[in-house]
Structure formats: structure tokens, C-alpha cells
Coordinates of C-alpha atoms (C1' of nucleotides) in Angstrom, one line a residue:
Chain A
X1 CA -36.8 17.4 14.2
X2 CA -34.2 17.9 12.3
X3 CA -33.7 21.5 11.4
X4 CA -31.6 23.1 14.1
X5 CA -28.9 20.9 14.5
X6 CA -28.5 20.8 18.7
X7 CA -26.3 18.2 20.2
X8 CA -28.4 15.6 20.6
X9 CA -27.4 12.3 18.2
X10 CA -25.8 14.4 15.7
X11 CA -28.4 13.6 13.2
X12 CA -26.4 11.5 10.3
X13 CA -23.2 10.7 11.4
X14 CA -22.7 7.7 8.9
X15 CA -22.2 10.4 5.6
X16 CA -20.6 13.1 7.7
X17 CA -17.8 10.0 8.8
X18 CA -17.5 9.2 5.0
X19 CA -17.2 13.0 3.6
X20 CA -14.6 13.6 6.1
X21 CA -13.1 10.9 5.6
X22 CA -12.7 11.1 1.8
X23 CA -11.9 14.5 2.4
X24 CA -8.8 13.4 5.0
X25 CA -7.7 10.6 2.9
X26 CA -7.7 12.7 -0.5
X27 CA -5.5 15.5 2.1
X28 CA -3.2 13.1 3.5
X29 CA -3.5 9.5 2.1
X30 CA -5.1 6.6 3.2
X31 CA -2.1 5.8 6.2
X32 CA -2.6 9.4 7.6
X33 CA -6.4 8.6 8.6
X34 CA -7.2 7.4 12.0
X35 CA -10.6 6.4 13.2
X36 CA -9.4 8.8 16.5
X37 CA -8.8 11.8 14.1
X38 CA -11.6 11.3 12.1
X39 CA -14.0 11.2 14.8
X40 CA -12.2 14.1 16.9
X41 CA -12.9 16.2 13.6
X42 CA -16.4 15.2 13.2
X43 CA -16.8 15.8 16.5
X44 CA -18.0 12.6 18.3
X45 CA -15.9 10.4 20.8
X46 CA -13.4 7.5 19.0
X47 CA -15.8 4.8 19.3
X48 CA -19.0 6.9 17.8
X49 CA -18.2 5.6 14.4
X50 CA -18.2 2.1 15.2
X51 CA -21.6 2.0 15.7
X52 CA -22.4 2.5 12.4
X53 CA -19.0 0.7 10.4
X54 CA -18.2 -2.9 11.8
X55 CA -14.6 -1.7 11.7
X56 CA -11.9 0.9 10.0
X57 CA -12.2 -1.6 6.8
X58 CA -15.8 -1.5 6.5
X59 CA -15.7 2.1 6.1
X60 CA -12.7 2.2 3.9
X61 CA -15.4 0.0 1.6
X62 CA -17.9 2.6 2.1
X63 CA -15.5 4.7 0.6
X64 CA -14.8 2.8 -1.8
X65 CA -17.9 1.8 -3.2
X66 CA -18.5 5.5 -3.5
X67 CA -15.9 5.5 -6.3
X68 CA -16.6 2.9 -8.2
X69 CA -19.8 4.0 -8.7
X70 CA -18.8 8.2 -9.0
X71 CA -16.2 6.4 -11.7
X72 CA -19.1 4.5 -13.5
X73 CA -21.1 7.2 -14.3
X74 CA -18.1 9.3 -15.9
X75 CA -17.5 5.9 -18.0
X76 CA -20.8 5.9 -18.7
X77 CA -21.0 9.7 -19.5
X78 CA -18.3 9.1 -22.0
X79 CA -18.9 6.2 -23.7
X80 CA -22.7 7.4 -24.4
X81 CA -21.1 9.8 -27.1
X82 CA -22.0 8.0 -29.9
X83 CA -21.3 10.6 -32.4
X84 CA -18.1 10.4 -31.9
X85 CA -15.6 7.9 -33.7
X86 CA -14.9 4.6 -31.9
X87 CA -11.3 5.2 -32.1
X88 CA -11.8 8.6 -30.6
X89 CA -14.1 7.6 -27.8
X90 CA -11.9 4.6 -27.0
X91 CA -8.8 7.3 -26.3
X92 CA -11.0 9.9 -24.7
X93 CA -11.9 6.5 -22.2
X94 CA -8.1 5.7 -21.7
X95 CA -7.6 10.0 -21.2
X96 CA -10.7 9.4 -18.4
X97 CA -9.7 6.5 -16.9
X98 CA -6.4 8.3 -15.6
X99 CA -7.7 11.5 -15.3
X100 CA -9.6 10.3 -13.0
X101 CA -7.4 8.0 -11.3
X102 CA -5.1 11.1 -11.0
X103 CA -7.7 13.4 -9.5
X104 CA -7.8 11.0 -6.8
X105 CA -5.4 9.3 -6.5
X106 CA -5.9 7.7 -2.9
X107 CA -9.6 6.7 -3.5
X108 CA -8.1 5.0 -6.2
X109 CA -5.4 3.3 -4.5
X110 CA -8.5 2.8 -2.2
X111 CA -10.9 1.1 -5.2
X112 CA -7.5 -1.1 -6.4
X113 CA -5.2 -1.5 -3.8
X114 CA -4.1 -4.7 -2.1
X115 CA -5.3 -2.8 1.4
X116 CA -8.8 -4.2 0.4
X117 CA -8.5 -6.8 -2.0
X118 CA -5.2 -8.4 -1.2
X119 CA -6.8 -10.4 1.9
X120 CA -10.3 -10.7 0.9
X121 CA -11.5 -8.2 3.0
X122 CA -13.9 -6.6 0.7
X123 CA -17.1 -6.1 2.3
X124 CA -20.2 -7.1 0.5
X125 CA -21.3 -4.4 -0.3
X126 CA -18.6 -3.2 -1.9
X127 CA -18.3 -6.5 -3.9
X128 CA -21.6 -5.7 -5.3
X129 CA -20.6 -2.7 -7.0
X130 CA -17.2 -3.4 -7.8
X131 CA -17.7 -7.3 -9.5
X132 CA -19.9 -5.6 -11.9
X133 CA -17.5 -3.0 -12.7
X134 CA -15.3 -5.4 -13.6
X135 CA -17.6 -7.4 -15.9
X136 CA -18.5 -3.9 -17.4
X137 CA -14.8 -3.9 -18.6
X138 CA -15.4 -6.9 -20.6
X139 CA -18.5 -5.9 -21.8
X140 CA -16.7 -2.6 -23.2
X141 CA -13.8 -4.7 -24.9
X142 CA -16.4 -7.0 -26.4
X143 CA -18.1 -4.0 -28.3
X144 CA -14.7 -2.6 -28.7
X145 CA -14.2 -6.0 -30.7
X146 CA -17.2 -5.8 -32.4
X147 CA -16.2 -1.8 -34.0
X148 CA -13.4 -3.3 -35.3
X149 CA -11.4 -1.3 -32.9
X150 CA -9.5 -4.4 -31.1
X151 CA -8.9 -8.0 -32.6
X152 CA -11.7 -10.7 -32.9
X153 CA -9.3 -13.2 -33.2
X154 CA -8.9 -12.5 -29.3
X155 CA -10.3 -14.2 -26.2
X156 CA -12.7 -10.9 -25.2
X157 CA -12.2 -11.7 -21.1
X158 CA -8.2 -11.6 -21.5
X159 CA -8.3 -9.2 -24.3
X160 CA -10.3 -7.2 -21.0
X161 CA -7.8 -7.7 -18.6
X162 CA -4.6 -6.6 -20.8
X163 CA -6.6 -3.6 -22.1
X164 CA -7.6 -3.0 -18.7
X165 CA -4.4 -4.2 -16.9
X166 CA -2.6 -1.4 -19.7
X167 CA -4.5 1.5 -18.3
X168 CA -4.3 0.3 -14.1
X169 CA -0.3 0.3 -14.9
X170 CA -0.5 3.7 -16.6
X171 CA -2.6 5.0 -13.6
X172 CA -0.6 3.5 -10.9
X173 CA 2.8 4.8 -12.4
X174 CA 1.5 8.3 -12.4
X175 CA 0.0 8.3 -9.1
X176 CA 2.4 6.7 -7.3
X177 CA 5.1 8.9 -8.4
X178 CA 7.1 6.5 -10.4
X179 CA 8.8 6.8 -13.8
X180 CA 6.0 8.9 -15.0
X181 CA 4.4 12.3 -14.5
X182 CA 0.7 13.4 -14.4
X183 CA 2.3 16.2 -17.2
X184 CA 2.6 13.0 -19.6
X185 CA -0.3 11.4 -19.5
X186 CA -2.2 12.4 -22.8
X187 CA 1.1 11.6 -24.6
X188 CA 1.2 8.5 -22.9
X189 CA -2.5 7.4 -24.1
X190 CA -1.6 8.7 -27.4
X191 CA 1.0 6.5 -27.4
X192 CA -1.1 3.1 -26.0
X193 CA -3.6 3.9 -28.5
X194 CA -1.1 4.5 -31.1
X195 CA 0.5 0.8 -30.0
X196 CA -3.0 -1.2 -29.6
X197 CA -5.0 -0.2 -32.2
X198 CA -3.0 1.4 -35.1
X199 CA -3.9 0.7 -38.5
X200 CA -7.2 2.5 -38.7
X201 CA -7.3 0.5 -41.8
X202 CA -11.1 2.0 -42.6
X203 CA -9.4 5.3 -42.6
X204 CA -6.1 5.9 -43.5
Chain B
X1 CA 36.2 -14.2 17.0
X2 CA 33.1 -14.8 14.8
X3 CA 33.1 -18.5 15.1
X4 CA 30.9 -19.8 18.3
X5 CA 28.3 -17.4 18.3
X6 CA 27.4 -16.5 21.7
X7 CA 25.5 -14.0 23.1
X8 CA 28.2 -10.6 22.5
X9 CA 26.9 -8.5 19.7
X10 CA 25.3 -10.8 17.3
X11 CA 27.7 -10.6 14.9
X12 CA 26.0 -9.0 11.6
X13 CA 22.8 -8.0 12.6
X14 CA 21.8 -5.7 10.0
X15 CA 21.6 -8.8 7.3
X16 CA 20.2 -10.5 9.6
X17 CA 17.2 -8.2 10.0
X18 CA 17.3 -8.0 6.1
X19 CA 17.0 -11.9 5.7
X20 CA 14.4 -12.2 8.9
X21 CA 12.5 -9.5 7.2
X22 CA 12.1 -10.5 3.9
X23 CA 10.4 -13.9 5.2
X24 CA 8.1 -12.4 7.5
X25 CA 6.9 -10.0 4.8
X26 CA 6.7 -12.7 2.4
X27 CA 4.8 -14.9 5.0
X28 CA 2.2 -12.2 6.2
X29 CA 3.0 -9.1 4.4
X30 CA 4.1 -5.8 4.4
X31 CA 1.5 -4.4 7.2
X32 CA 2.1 -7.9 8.8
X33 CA 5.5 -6.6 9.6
X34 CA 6.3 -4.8 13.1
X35 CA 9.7 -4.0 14.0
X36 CA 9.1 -5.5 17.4
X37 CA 7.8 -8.7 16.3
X38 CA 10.8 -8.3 14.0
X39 CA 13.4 -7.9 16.5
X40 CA 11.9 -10.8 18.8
X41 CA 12.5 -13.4 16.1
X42 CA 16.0 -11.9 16.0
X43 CA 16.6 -12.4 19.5
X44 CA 17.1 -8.5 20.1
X45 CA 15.6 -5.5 22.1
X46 CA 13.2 -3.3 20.2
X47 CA 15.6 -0.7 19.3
X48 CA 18.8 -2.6 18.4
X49 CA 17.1 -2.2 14.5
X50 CA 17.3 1.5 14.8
X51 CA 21.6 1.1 15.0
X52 CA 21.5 -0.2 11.3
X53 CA 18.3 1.7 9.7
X54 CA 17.3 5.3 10.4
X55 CA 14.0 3.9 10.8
X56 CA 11.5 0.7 9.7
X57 CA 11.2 3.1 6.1
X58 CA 14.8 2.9 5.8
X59 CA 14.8 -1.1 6.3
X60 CA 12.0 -1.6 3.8
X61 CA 14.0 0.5 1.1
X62 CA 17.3 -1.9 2.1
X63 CA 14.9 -4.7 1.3
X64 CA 13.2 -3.1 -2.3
X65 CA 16.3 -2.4 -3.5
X66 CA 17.6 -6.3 -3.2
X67 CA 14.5 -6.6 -4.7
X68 CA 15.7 -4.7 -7.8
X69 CA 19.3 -6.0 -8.0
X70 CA 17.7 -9.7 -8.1
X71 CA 15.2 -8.3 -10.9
X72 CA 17.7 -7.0 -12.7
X73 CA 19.8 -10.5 -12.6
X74 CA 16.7 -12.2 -14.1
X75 CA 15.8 -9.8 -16.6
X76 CA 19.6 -9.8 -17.8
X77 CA 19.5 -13.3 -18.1
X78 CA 16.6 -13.5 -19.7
X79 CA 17.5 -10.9 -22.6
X80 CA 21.2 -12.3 -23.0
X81 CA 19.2 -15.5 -25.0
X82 CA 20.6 -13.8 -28.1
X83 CA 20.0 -16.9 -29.8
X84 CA 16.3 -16.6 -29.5
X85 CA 14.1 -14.6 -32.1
X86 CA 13.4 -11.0 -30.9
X87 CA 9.4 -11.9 -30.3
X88 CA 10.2 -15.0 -28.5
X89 CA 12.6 -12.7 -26.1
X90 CA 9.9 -10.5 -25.8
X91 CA 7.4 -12.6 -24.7
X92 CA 9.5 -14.5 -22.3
X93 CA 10.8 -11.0 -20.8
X94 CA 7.1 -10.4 -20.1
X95 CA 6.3 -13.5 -18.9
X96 CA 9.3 -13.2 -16.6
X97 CA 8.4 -10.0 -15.4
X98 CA 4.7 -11.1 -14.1
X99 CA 6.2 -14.3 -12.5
X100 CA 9.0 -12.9 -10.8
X101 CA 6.3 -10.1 -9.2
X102 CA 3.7 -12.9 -8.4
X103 CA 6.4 -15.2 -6.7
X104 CA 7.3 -12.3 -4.2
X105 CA 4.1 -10.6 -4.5
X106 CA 4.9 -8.8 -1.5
X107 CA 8.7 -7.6 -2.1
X108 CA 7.1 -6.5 -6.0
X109 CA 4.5 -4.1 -3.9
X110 CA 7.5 -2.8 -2.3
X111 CA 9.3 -2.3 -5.0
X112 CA 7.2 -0.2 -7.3
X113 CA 3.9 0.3 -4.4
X114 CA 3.3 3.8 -2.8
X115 CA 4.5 2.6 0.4
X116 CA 8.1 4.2 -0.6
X117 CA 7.6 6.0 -3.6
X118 CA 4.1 8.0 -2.7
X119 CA 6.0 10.9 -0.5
X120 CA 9.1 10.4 -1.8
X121 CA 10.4 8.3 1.4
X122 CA 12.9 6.5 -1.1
X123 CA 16.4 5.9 0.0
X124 CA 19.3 7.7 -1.6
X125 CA 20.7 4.1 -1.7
X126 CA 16.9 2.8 -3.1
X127 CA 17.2 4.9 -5.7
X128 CA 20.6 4.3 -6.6
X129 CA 19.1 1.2 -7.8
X130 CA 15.9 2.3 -9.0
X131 CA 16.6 5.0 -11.4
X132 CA 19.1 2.9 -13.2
X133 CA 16.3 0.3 -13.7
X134 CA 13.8 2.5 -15.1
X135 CA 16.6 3.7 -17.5
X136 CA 16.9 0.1 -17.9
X137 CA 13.5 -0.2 -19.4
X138 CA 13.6 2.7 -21.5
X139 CA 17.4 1.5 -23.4
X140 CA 15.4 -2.0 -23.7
X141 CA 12.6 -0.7 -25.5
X142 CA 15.1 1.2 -27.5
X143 CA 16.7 -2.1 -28.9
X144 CA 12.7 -3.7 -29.1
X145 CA 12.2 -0.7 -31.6
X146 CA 15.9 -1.3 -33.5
X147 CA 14.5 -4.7 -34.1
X148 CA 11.5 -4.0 -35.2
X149 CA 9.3 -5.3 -32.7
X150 CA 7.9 -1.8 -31.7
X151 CA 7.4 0.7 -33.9
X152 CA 10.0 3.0 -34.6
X153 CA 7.5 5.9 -35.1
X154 CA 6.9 6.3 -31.1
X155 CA 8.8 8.1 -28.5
X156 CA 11.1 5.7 -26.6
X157 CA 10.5 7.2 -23.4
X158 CA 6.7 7.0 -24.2
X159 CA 6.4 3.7 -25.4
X160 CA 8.5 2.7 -22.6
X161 CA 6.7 3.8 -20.0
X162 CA 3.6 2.5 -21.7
X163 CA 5.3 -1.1 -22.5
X164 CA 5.9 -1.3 -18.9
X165 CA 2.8 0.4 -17.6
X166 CA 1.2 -2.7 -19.5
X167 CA 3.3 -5.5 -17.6
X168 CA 2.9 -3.5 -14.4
X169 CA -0.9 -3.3 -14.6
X170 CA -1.2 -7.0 -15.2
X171 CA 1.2 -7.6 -12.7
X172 CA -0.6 -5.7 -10.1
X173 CA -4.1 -7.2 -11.0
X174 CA -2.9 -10.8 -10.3
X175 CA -0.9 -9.7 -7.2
X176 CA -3.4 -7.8 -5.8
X177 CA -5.5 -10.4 -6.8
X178 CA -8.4 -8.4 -8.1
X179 CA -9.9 -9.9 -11.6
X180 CA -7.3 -11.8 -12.9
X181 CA -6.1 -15.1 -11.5
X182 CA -2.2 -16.1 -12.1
X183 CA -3.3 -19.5 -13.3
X184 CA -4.3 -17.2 -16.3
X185 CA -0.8 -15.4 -16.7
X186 CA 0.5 -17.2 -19.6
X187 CA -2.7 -16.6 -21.5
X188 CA -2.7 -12.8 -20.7
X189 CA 0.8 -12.4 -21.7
X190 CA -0.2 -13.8 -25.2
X191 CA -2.6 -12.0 -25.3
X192 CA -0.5 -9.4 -24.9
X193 CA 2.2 -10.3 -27.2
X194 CA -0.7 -10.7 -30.0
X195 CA -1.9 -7.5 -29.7
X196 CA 1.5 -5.5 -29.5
X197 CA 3.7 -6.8 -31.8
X198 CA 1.2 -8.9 -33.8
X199 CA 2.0 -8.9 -37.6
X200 CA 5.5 -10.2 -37.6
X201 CA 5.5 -9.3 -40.8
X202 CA 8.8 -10.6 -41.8
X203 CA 7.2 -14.1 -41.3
X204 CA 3.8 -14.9 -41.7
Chain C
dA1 C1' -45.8 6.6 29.6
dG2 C1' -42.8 3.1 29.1
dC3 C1' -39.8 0.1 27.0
dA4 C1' -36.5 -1.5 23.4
dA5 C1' -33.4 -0.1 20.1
dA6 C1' -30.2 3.1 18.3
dT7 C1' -26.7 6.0 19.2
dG8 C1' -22.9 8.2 21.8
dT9 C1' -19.4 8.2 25.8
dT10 C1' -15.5 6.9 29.0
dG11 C1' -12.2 3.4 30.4
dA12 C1' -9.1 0.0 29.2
dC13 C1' -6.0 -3.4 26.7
dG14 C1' -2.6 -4.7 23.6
dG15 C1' -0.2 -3.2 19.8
dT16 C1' 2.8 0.1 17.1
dG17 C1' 7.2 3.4 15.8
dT18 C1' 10.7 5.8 17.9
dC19 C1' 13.3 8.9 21.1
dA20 C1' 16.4 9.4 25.4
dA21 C1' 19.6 7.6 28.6
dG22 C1' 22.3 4.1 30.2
dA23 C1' 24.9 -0.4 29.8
dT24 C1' 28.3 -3.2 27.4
dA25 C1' 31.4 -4.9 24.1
dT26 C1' 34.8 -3.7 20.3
dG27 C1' 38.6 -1.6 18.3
dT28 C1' 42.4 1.8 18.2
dG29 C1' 46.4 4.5 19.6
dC30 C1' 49.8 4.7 23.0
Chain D
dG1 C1' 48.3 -3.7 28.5
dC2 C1' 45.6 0.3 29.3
dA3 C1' 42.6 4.1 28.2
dC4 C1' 39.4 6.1 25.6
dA5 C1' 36.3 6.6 21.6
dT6 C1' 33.1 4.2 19.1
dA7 C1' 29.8 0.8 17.9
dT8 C1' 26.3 -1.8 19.5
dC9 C1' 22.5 -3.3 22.5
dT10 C1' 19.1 -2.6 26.4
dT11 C1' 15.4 -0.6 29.3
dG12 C1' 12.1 3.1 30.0
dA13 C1' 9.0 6.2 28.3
dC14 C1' 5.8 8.7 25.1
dA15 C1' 2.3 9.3 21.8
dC16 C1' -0.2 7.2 18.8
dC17 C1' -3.3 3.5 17.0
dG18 C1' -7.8 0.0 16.5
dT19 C1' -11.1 -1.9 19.1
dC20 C1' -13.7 -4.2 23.0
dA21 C1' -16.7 -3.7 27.3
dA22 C1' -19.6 -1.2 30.1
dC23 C1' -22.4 2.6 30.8
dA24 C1' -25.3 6.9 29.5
dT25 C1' -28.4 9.2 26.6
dT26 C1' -31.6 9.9 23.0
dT27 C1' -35.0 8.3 19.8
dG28 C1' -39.0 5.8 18.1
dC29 C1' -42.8 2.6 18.8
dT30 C1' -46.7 0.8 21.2

DNA sequence: AGCAAATGTTGACGGTGTCAAGATATGTGC
DNA sequence: GCACATATCTTGACACCGTCAACATTTGCT
């Protein structure tokens, strides 16, 4: 029933709307996709899709949803390292972070951007992945806290949003093609790590 | 010949459209803003906008770079406080920063958002303004680290970049107003403060 | 087999940015 | 004061866009 893909009802039109259209937005950014071009290139008529997202915004959501939870697991993937240093991991997470923010940089202006969030037009579902990112961040500063790696003396939710807010600046500067380059971004983490958590007293 | 107004050739339409602008984006936002809807609140055709800007991307760069010449006022006027103590300055140059994006939230995202700056759609006259400003930061951070509020051990450029990455991130979280609230802005930017320059050495 | 739901299509509406061609006012040189 | 170039503004048109309504087809269930 579903091996020889005839023309009948396409099959799964849902993923095929959100590869392509990841594909399109990471090709031209997020203004360059149209629901009509999308569709034309999957191959169905303009309104095909909207059977399956309530509008342009609900699939935007779709999308990204997708990346927060592709950008969980490489969190996850590198704070799991546990042999190495805390000082170390915590600059290999600031190096990840805008990697990966730079790799794509429209899904990411997708995750962040006031095109979703500024209005409250955040679907649920994509609430549901993205509120517990956020309270992942604080989770991360509290046991950053607790290595000694950041102050205790600190409020651990603000302490979350500056160390967070730090790295979202760095990333949108480099990917929106302002005042820094993608060429500078390890010596710009060097740098914030260098600033935030300096002494190494233990050590040096 | 300018004084009754009547109906000949409007006079000075081009800061007109600036002014009209600027409150419709502040009212509904950028994406809010049509140059037709624009033009109707003007009281002229469609196309009368296109004898003063190439085109609607060449009247939101007119409008960003205001934006930066007003920044620029504030953040002189903040710094010239010579009687203040360097880490006083410093926090109330930060404090400054996120206020002035978060009362013109809109005119901020145009300013630094990817709207412009993405495909390089920025104004020769835009970045007349712009460039100076980012020099700005850098020969400010320069002076931070000649009075020993930054450490004199880091790149100037880098810690620049990084310095303002930081103010920009917070900035955008609160604008964009994704998990952080601007009630909260004052406790971030101590937060901040704390954990950049935190020793003071020379006093406590 | 038959019926309901899911899925896909064409047509239409109001909105957008912007180009081309024409109209009108302004200013300048004589 | 007149003529002409220039600046300014207008209407018409085009190609897009998101999305709703109505209709057609396929699928799945009983």
C-alpha cells in the first residue's frame, strides 16, 4: 500500500512539507519561503499543505520544534562527557552552542526570532519542547554553580539568562552578519570564557 | 510658499514618511508595516514613497540609522558622567543599552536584526552610521580595559565583540520576549556587572 | 458495498512591493 | 514673463503572497 509511490494521496505529505521546507529556508531564508513555492516543489496544489498545518506559522513551529530538539541532543551529547574538565566542557558547550547556531543559521533565527515569539504565536506544541529547553538552561547553570565553575553567590535563574543571553548575542552577531565573523568564533568563546570564569583558582 | 499647506506637493514628504513610519512600526511592528497602508496615512498615492527611497528597504535603513544617531546621543551622555566611578559607568551604560532597545523594541530589531544586515541590503548611508558605532564599542571597551574594569590581558576587538554580544543577547531575549521579562532587567544587568567585573579589587 | 473522514484541487479575495507611463507643480535661465 | 528641465505625484498594471470556500478524490471502517 505503500511501496510504489503512484499519485494517489502522496503518502506523507506532512514530513515531505517540513524537509523541504527546512531545506528552502536553510537555501534562501525564512522570507524567501512561500507556502505556493513550497507546495509547487513538493508537488501538490498551494492549499495541499493546509490540510495538515493550520497555517504558514504552524509549520514554521513544526520546524521549529524540530531544532530545539536536534539542538538538545548535541547539548546533551556534549555535556555527557564527564571525563572531561568542567571548565573544558563548559567552553566546548559555548563552542556548540554557536556552531550550531552558525550551521543553521535560519532555523535558528527560526527557534529565537521575534517571527514566532514576538506575538505569542507559538503553537503548543512547540511550547512544549521549547519551555523545557529553556529550564534545561537553568538547570545547566545550577550544576555549573555547584562545580565551582560560576558564582554561588548568584541568583541561578538570572545567572541563566546572562550566561545564556552571552552566548544568543554571540550567535546572533555571527549569523546575522554584524560586527563579527563565523572565522572568530573560537576566539570569541575563548574570550567569554576567559571573561566569566577566569581564575581557575583549583588550578593555576 | 510653505506656509498654508494645501494640497501642491506636500511640502517635505520624505520626513514625513520617516516620522509616519517610525510610529506605525513602533505601534504594530516591522512586518505590520506596508508601504501602502503607509502612504494612506500620509495622504499620498502608493508610489509617491518610491521619489524619496529606492525602495521600502531603503526607507527602513533611513529609519535604523536615526536609530543609531539617537543611540549614540544616549550612550555619549551616559559615558560623559566622568564624575561617576568607572563600575558605576559601566553598569549604567548597560542598563542604558537594554532600556533604550526595550523602549523601541521594534526600531532596536531594525537596527542590529537580519532584516538589513542578513544579505547585506544595508544602505551606504546606514552604514555610514553603523560602522562608526561598532568602532564605537570597540574604542569603549578600550578605555573599560585602561581603567581596569576589563582585563587588560584580552584582545580589544574580542572582548568587545563579546562585551556587547552579552548586552545584545539580553537585549534580544527581553525584546523578543522569550525567557526573560524586562521587569527583570535591572536584576540581569547586575547580574551581569557581578560576574564581569566582580572583584573591584581596589575596593573591597 | 457504502458511508464518513482524510486528503487534494481549482477558484477567488484582499493584500503586498514595485515598475511604466502619464499628469502636475516647481524652479531656472533667458 | 516665458519656456523648458526637473522634481514630484498619480493611475494602471503585474506578479507575487496567505488563505478561505467549494468541490473532487482517495482511503479506511463497518
Amino acid at each position: 500500500m505503500n511501496q510504489t509511490k503512484s499519485k494517489y494521496h502522496h503518502g506523507d505529505l506532512r514530513q515531505s512539507l517540513i524537509e523541504a521546507a527546512s531545506r528552502m529556508i536553510n537555501e534562501e531564508g525564512i522570507e524567501g519561503l512561500s507556502l505556493r513555492k513550497l507546495a509547487d516543489r513538493v508537488g501538490v496544489s498551494r492549499t495541499a499543505p493546509y490540510h495538515h498545518f493550520a497555517d504558514k506559522n504552524a509549520l514554521l513551529c513544526a520546524i521549529a520544534a524540530e531544532g530545539f530538539r536536534r539542538w538538545h541532543n548535541e547539548a546533551q551529547r556534549i555535556l555527557s562527557q564527564t571525563d572531561l574538565p568542567p571548565h573544558t566542557r563548559y567552553r566546548q558547550f559555548a563552542q556548540g552552542y554557536i556552531h550550531y547556531a552558525t550551521r543553521y543559521p535560519e532555523l535558528y533565527d527560526l527557534m529565537f526570532g521575534r517571527t514566532i515569539w514576538k506575538q505569542a504565536s507559538a503553537t503548543e506544541d512547540l511550547k512544549a519542547v521549547a519551555y523545557p529547553s529553556f529550564q534545561h538552561q537553568v538547570d545547566i547553570t545550577r550544576q555549573w554553580q555547584a562545580e565551582g565553575l560560576l558564582p554561588n553567590s548568584l541568583d541561578s535563574l538570572r545567572l541563566a539568562q546572562v550566561t545564556w543571553g552571552t552566548l544568543h548575542g554571540l550567535a546572533r552577531l555571527v549569523i546575522d552578519g554584524i560586527y563579527a565573523d563565523s572565522s572568530h568564533i573560537d576566539e570569541m568563546v575563548d574570550t567569554l570564557v576567559d571573561l566569566v570564569c577566569p581564575p581557575v583558582k583549583s588550578l593555576r
